[in-house]
Short mmCIF file of C-alpha atoms in Angstrom, two decimals:
data_model
loop_
_atom_site.label_atom_id
_atom_site.label_comp_id
_atom_site.label_asym_id
_atom_site.label_seq_id
_atom_site.Cartn_x
_atom_site.Cartn_y
_atom_site.Cartn_z
CA MET A 77 90.23 102.30 34.92
CA GLU A 78 87.75 100.74 36.70
CA GLU A 79 84.84 103.28 38.10
CA VAL A 80 84.11 103.22 42.35
CA LEU A 81 81.42 103.74 43.25
CA ILE A 82 81.73 106.32 46.50
CA PHE A 83 78.72 106.80 49.10
CA LYS A 84 78.73 110.79 50.51
CA ARG A 85 76.90 108.95 53.27
CA LEU A 86 79.71 107.72 56.50
CA PHE A 87 82.48 108.44 53.63
CA CYS A 88 81.69 103.95 52.72
CA ILE A 89 83.58 102.90 49.53
CA ARG A 90 82.21 99.75 48.10
CA ALA A 91 85.35 97.78 47.23
CA VAL A 92 83.14 97.09 43.27
CA PRO A 93 83.05 97.96 40.32
CA VAL A 94 80.23 99.76 39.06
CA SER A 95 79.45 97.19 36.47
CA ALA A 96 79.81 94.10 38.74
CA TYR A 97 77.76 96.63 40.98
CA THR A 98 74.65 93.66 41.62
CA SER A 99 72.40 92.72 44.42
CA GLN A 100 75.00 89.42 44.43
CA ASN A 101 77.68 91.65 46.15
CA ILE A 102 74.96 91.44 49.09
CA LYS A 103 75.44 88.46 51.17
CA THR A 104 72.79 88.75 53.70
CA THR A 105 73.14 84.90 55.49
CA GLY A 106 72.99 84.58 59.58
CA TRP A 107 75.65 82.77 61.58
CA ALA A 108 77.55 80.10 59.94
CA PRO A 109 80.89 79.81 60.51
CA CYS A 110 83.04 80.01 58.08
CA MET A 111 80.19 79.77 55.51
CA ALA A 112 79.58 80.98 51.87
CA SER A 113 76.19 82.41 51.38
CA SER A 114 73.69 80.60 51.02
CA SER A 115 70.95 83.88 49.97
CA VAL A 116 70.37 86.19 48.78
CA GLY A 117 68.51 89.27 49.13
CA ARG A 118 67.62 88.22 52.48
CA ARG A 119 67.93 91.02 55.49
CA ALA A 120 67.78 87.69 58.73
CA THR A 121 68.52 89.20 62.09
CA TYR A 122 69.44 87.24 64.86
CA SER A 123 70.19 87.40 68.55
CA THR A 124 74.10 87.41 69.10
CA GLN A 125 72.91 84.94 71.67
CA SER A 126 72.84 82.25 69.42
CA VAL A 127 75.93 82.73 69.09
CA SER A 128 78.14 79.95 71.01
CA THR A 129 81.62 80.69 72.48
CA ASN A 130 82.50 77.27 71.70
CA GLU A 131 82.69 78.79 68.11
CA PRO A 132 86.07 81.30 68.21
CA VAL A 133 85.34 82.77 64.83
CA VAL A 134 82.13 84.68 63.17
CA SER A 135 81.35 84.85 58.82
CA VAL A 136 82.00 88.43 57.39
CA ASP A 137 78.15 87.66 56.62
CA TRP A 138 76.77 86.85 59.75
CA LEU A 139 79.12 90.16 60.75
CA TYR A 140 77.42 91.93 58.10
CA ASP A 141 73.83 90.80 59.00
CA ASN A 142 74.80 92.07 62.68
CA LEU A 143 76.54 95.28 62.39
CA LYS A 144 73.65 97.12 63.61
CA GLU A 145 72.65 95.21 66.71
CA PRO A 146 73.38 97.63 69.39
CA ASP A 147 74.97 95.55 71.97
CA ILE A 148 78.05 94.57 68.94
CA LYS A 149 80.71 96.43 68.97
CA VAL A 150 83.15 96.05 66.53
CA LEU A 151 87.15 96.63 66.88
CA ASP A 152 89.82 96.64 64.75
CA ALA A 153 93.19 95.45 66.33
CA SER A 154 95.61 95.11 63.66
CA TRP A 155 99.42 95.40 63.67
CA TYR A 156 102.08 94.22 61.72
CA MET A 157 105.62 92.65 61.89
CA PRO A 158 108.31 95.90 62.43
CA ASP A 159 109.83 94.11 58.75
CA GLU A 160 106.49 94.98 57.04
CA GLN A 161 106.40 98.75 57.24
CA ARG A 162 102.58 98.99 57.85
CA ASN A 163 100.87 101.73 59.98
CA PRO A 164 97.47 99.77 61.87
CA ILE A 165 96.35 102.93 62.69
CA GLN A 166 97.13 105.10 59.45
CA GLU A 167 94.81 101.93 57.53
CA TYR A 168 92.48 102.17 59.86
CA GLN A 169 91.71 105.93 59.16
CA VAL A 170 91.69 105.11 55.48
CA ALA A 171 89.26 102.45 55.64
CA HIS A 172 88.36 99.46 58.27
CA ILE A 173 84.40 98.27 59.23
CA PRO A 174 81.74 100.44 59.88
CA GLY A 175 81.45 101.85 63.04
CA ALA A 176 84.36 100.01 64.33
CA LEU A 177 86.92 100.94 66.83
CA PHE A 178 90.90 100.90 66.50
CA PHE A 179 92.56 98.38 69.41
CA ASP A 180 96.06 99.48 69.18
CA VAL A 181 98.19 96.70 70.19
CA ASP A 182 101.21 97.96 70.99
CA GLY A 183 99.30 100.75 72.92
CA ILE A 184 97.26 98.58 75.60
CA ALA A 185 100.48 96.87 76.85
CA ASP A 186 102.61 96.70 79.70
CA ARG A 187 104.24 99.55 80.23
CA THR A 188 107.00 98.18 83.12
CA THR A 189 109.32 95.92 80.61
CA LYS A 190 110.77 96.77 77.40
CA LEU A 191 109.38 93.80 75.54
CA PRO A 192 106.52 94.07 72.98
CA HIS A 193 103.04 94.37 73.56
CA MET A 194 102.98 92.13 76.47
CA LEU A 195 99.40 92.31 78.62
CA PRO A 196 98.86 94.87 81.24
CA SER A 197 97.48 95.29 84.29
CA GLU A 198 93.77 94.18 84.70
CA GLU A 199 93.56 98.37 86.58
CA ALA A 200 95.31 98.84 83.21
CA PHE A 201 93.46 96.87 80.92
CA ALA A 202 89.78 97.91 81.86
CA ALA A 203 90.67 101.62 81.52
CA ALA A 204 92.46 101.20 78.45
CA VAL A 205 88.89 99.48 77.24
CA SER A 206 86.96 101.56 79.02
CA ALA A 207 88.10 104.66 77.44
CA LEU A 208 87.28 102.79 74.08
CA GLY A 209 84.13 102.91 75.15
CA ILE A 210 83.38 98.79 75.58
CA GLU A 211 81.13 97.71 78.45
CA ASN A 212 80.79 94.28 80.26
CA LYS A 213 77.14 93.54 78.49
CA ASP A 214 79.09 94.01 74.51
CA ASP A 215 79.67 90.99 71.94
CA LEU A 216 82.97 92.07 70.50
CA VAL A 217 84.08 90.74 67.01
CA VAL A 218 87.78 91.70 66.68
CA TYR A 219 89.57 91.72 63.25
CA ASP A 220 92.83 92.75 61.74
CA GLY A 221 94.02 93.65 58.57
CA LYS A 222 95.62 90.04 56.95
CA GLY A 223 92.64 88.15 57.33
CA LEU A 224 93.83 86.02 61.00
CA PHE A 225 96.38 87.54 62.56
CA SER A 226 96.83 90.33 65.30
CA ALA A 227 92.78 90.05 66.25
CA ALA A 228 93.37 86.65 67.93
CA ARG A 229 95.85 88.61 70.41
CA VAL A 230 92.65 90.13 71.32
CA TRP A 231 90.40 87.86 71.87
CA TRP A 232 92.93 85.82 73.83
CA MET A 233 93.15 89.55 75.72
CA PHE A 234 89.98 89.96 76.32
CA ARG A 235 89.51 86.19 77.71
CA VAL A 236 92.19 86.41 80.25
CA PHE A 237 90.16 89.38 81.23
CA GLY A 238 87.36 87.24 81.69
CA HIS A 239 84.89 88.28 79.40
CA ASP A 240 83.99 85.45 76.21
CA ARG A 241 81.63 87.03 74.66
CA VAL A 242 84.24 87.67 71.61
CA TRP A 243 85.16 86.05 68.93
CA VAL A 244 87.73 87.22 65.53
CA LEU A 245 86.61 87.99 62.18
CA ASP A 246 87.82 85.15 60.11
CA GLY A 247 89.25 86.19 57.30
CA GLY A 248 89.70 90.06 58.33
CA LEU A 249 88.92 92.33 56.64
CA PRO A 250 90.57 91.36 53.43
CA ARG A 251 87.63 88.72 53.85
CA TRP A 252 84.81 91.89 54.26
CA ARG A 253 86.64 93.20 51.09
CA ALA A 254 86.45 90.98 48.59
CA SER A 255 82.10 89.91 49.78
CA GLY A 256 81.58 93.45 48.96
CA TYR A 257 80.76 95.30 52.35
CA ASP A 258 81.30 98.94 53.04
CA VAL A 259 84.51 100.50 54.63
CA GLU A 260 84.66 103.82 56.39
CA SER A 261 87.30 105.90 56.06
CA SER A 262 87.59 108.58 58.88
CA ALA A 263 90.77 110.91 59.02
CA SER A 264 89.53 112.32 62.55
CA SER A 265 86.61 110.79 63.67
CA ASP A 266 85.75 109.84 67.12
CA ALA A 267 87.47 106.47 67.14
CA ILE A 268 90.78 108.22 66.82
CA LEU A 269 89.93 110.41 70.30
CA LYS A 270 88.25 106.61 72.07
CA ALA A 271 91.94 105.47 70.40
CA SER A 272 94.09 108.61 72.00
CA ALA A 273 92.07 107.95 75.58
CA ALA A 274 92.47 104.84 76.18
CA SER A 275 96.65 105.25 75.72
CA GLU A 276 96.34 108.14 78.00
CA ALA A 277 94.29 106.08 80.20
CA ILE A 278 97.37 103.56 80.36
CA GLU A 279 100.11 105.92 80.98
CA LYS A 280 97.64 107.08 83.73
CA VAL A 281 97.33 104.22 85.65
CA TYR A 282 100.83 103.19 84.94
CA LYS A 283 102.17 106.45 86.36
CA GLY A 284 99.54 105.97 89.81
CA GLN A 285 96.98 108.95 88.81
CA THR A 286 93.18 108.63 89.10
CA VAL A 287 91.39 107.81 85.67
CA GLY A 288 87.46 107.95 84.58
CA PRO A 289 84.44 106.00 85.03
CA LEU A 290 85.23 102.77 84.65
CA THR A 291 82.47 100.51 81.91
CA PHE A 292 84.72 97.53 81.43
CA GLN A 293 85.30 95.44 85.05
CA THR A 294 88.00 92.64 84.94
CA LYS A 295 87.39 89.01 86.32
CA PHE A 296 91.52 88.08 85.57
CA GLN A 297 91.74 84.41 84.47
CA PRO A 298 95.55 83.35 85.66
CA HIS A 299 95.83 79.63 83.52
CA LEU A 300 95.61 81.12 79.82
CA VAL A 301 98.75 83.32 80.39
CA TRP A 302 102.24 81.87 81.80
CA ASN A 303 105.24 83.66 82.75
CA ILE A 304 108.91 82.01 81.63
CA ASP A 305 108.68 80.29 85.31
CA GLN A 306 105.78 78.35 84.05
CA VAL A 307 107.81 77.53 81.37
CA LYS A 308 110.96 76.56 83.05
CA LYS A 309 109.32 74.49 85.36
CA ASN A 310 107.41 72.74 82.46
CA ILE A 311 110.63 71.27 81.03
CA GLU A 312 110.73 69.51 84.01
CA ASP A 313 107.65 68.54 85.22
CA LYS A 314 105.92 67.89 81.13
CA THR A 315 102.47 68.66 82.60
CA HIS A 316 101.77 71.23 79.17
CA GLN A 317 102.66 70.51 75.77
CA HIS A 318 104.56 73.33 74.83
CA ILE A 319 103.59 74.61 70.86
CA ASP A 320 105.68 77.09 69.41
CA ALA A 321 103.77 79.08 66.00
CA ARG A 322 107.37 80.42 64.87
CA SER A 323 108.15 79.02 61.20
CA LYS A 324 109.82 76.00 61.48
CA PRO A 325 113.77 78.15 60.25
CA ARG A 326 113.77 79.66 63.60
CA PHE A 327 112.11 76.91 65.38
CA ASP A 328 115.44 75.03 64.10
CA GLY A 329 117.23 77.99 64.49
CA ALA A 330 118.49 77.85 61.66
CA VAL A 331 118.17 81.00 60.76
CA GLN A 332 118.33 84.46 62.68
CA GLU A 333 115.48 86.04 64.52
CA PRO A 334 114.34 89.00 62.89
CA ARG A 335 115.20 91.17 66.66
CA LYS A 336 118.28 91.83 68.44
CA GLY A 337 120.67 90.11 71.07
CA ILE A 338 117.69 87.31 70.49
CA ARG A 339 119.28 83.39 69.75
CA SER A 340 118.20 81.36 67.44
CA GLY A 341 115.94 78.01 68.44
CA HIS A 342 113.78 76.50 70.79
CA VAL A 343 112.54 75.49 74.55
CA PRO A 344 113.54 71.97 74.96
CA GLY A 345 110.55 69.91 74.35
CA SER A 346 108.95 71.88 72.81
CA LYS A 347 106.96 71.39 68.85
CA CYS A 348 106.32 73.18 66.16
CA ILE A 349 103.42 73.84 63.90
CA PRO A 350 103.78 77.40 62.07
CA PHE A 351 100.37 79.38 62.89
CA ALA A 352 99.35 80.00 59.04
CA GLN A 353 99.45 76.05 58.61
CA LEU A 354 96.08 76.08 60.21
CA LEU A 355 94.47 79.24 58.19
CA ASP A 356 93.45 78.27 54.84
CA SER A 357 94.70 80.39 51.49
CA SER A 358 91.64 82.74 52.78
CA GLN A 359 93.34 83.83 55.45
CA THR A 360 89.85 81.86 57.58
CA LEU A 361 90.49 78.71 60.35
CA LEU A 362 90.36 75.68 59.00
CA PRO A 363 87.64 73.61 59.85
CA ALA A 364 88.33 71.24 62.59
CA ASP A 365 89.01 67.93 61.30
CA GLU A 366 91.67 69.14 59.22
CA LEU A 367 92.88 71.30 62.49
CA LYS A 368 92.99 68.06 64.53
CA LYS A 369 94.92 66.59 61.70
CA ARG A 370 97.23 69.39 61.86
CA PHE A 371 97.50 68.62 65.08
CA GLU A 372 97.79 65.11 65.80
CA GLN A 373 100.31 65.22 62.58
CA GLU A 374 102.80 66.49 65.16
CA GLY A 375 101.98 64.59 67.80
CA ILE A 376 99.68 66.86 70.15
CA SER A 377 96.52 65.58 71.60
CA VAL A 378 93.93 68.23 71.98
CA GLU A 379 93.17 65.63 75.90
CA SER A 380 96.01 66.58 77.00
CA PRO A 381 96.76 70.23 78.72
CA ALA A 382 99.20 72.71 76.36
CA VAL A 383 100.73 75.75 76.04
CA THR A 384 102.05 78.09 73.14
CA SER A 385 104.59 80.36 71.80
CA CYS A 386 105.69 82.49 69.33
CA GLY A 387 108.03 85.68 68.77
CA THR A 388 106.19 87.93 70.83
CA GLY A 389 102.97 86.78 71.91
CA VAL A 390 100.94 87.08 69.15
CA THR A 391 100.41 84.31 66.62
CA ALA A 392 100.80 81.99 69.16
CA CYS A 393 96.78 83.39 70.84
CA ILE A 394 96.53 81.56 66.60
CA LEU A 395 97.12 78.22 68.21
CA ALA A 396 95.24 78.74 70.70
CA LEU A 397 92.31 79.36 68.65
CA GLY A 398 92.66 77.02 66.54
CA LEU A 399 92.69 74.22 69.48
CA HIS A 400 89.72 76.79 71.18
CA ARG A 401 87.48 75.40 67.70
CA LEU A 402 88.46 71.59 68.73
CA GLY A 403 86.86 72.13 72.73
CA LYS A 404 90.21 73.40 74.29
CA SER A 405 89.41 76.02 76.17
CA ASP A 406 92.11 76.76 78.79
CA VAL A 407 94.33 76.62 75.99
CA ALA A 408 97.57 79.02 77.98
CA VAL A 409 99.81 81.76 76.11
CA TYR A 410 103.18 82.01 77.00
CA ASP A 411 103.07 86.09 77.65
CA GLY A 412 107.18 86.75 76.79
CA SER A 413 107.14 83.90 74.13
CA TRP A 414 110.94 84.00 72.49
CA THR A 415 111.28 87.45 72.62
CA GLU A 416 111.57 86.70 76.25
CA TRP A 417 112.95 83.02 76.32
CA GLY A 418 115.82 83.67 73.69
CA ALA A 419 116.91 87.30 75.50
CA GLN A 420 118.48 85.47 78.53
CA SER A 421 121.19 83.81 79.32
CA ASP A 422 119.88 81.23 81.68
CA THR A 423 117.47 79.60 79.13
CA LEU A 424 117.65 76.29 77.88
CA VAL A 425 117.36 76.48 74.26
CA ASP A 426 117.85 73.88 71.79
CA THR A 427 118.70 73.53 68.44
CA SER A 428 117.32 71.19 65.11
#
């Protein structure tokens, strides 16, 4: 069995064997999205202001170099499909990037609908993220436990509420650990208390109760989120290209939907680009030229308006992330997505 280095301070766990641990395990380059480390043993300091909001992701090397910057906050936004039987908060407690807060995708959500993890109200979002200790001045880096999955949803949420200085960690926790960087465990930490406080704040807002002082002010960007009526109108008006991030069999209606009571198929006029096709084998976002080629193959023009959807509004945000890399920062996400559309009796449904 390979021996593992365990640092008692901060309960940090080095996920590499002792025999393999050399200075080569520490990557210390400046920010260069999706690029491998070009130098070793050099500790550089880079201002977060040098990171462009035109680029939606940052590399694990960049985060490692900037992790202790005072205005950077890291969010673990892991979320999994119900059939995966994975518990994100438990996994967070076992291992997370040092100092990361836990952002509960299912918890920081609209409490007035039965649809899963829908966008909360402005007041509820502000109360929740304030409870997490997030301020408008903060630069946010969001990651998840799959590589690049639910983190894109939280990236989109912050942008909907007017916070543009937010990036997704390319490759997420798996890429971080594969690069030999420390993780920490915390069975009962301040971050867990903050996550609970955020959930309580959401509950209070929806019950009309007073919440604590706000450190985060929202500025709602309505063009980034669509409702079912806008999607219905778009079938007729065709003002926006509608891109569906679900798998081709689900899009074609060839298989049953994972949630009961949901019809199979797709919104008439929409096109299918499964979200996984925008990622490489290490779950990092493809380079811009490859992304552009992938969208163009399905007849999607980066020059024309677009709206994305999926099953419950999570992986649609990966499509928005990819289009953002191509310079489209105004992509809307249909929040209710197929779980809402497929459950209605009066919505039009196409199959292949």
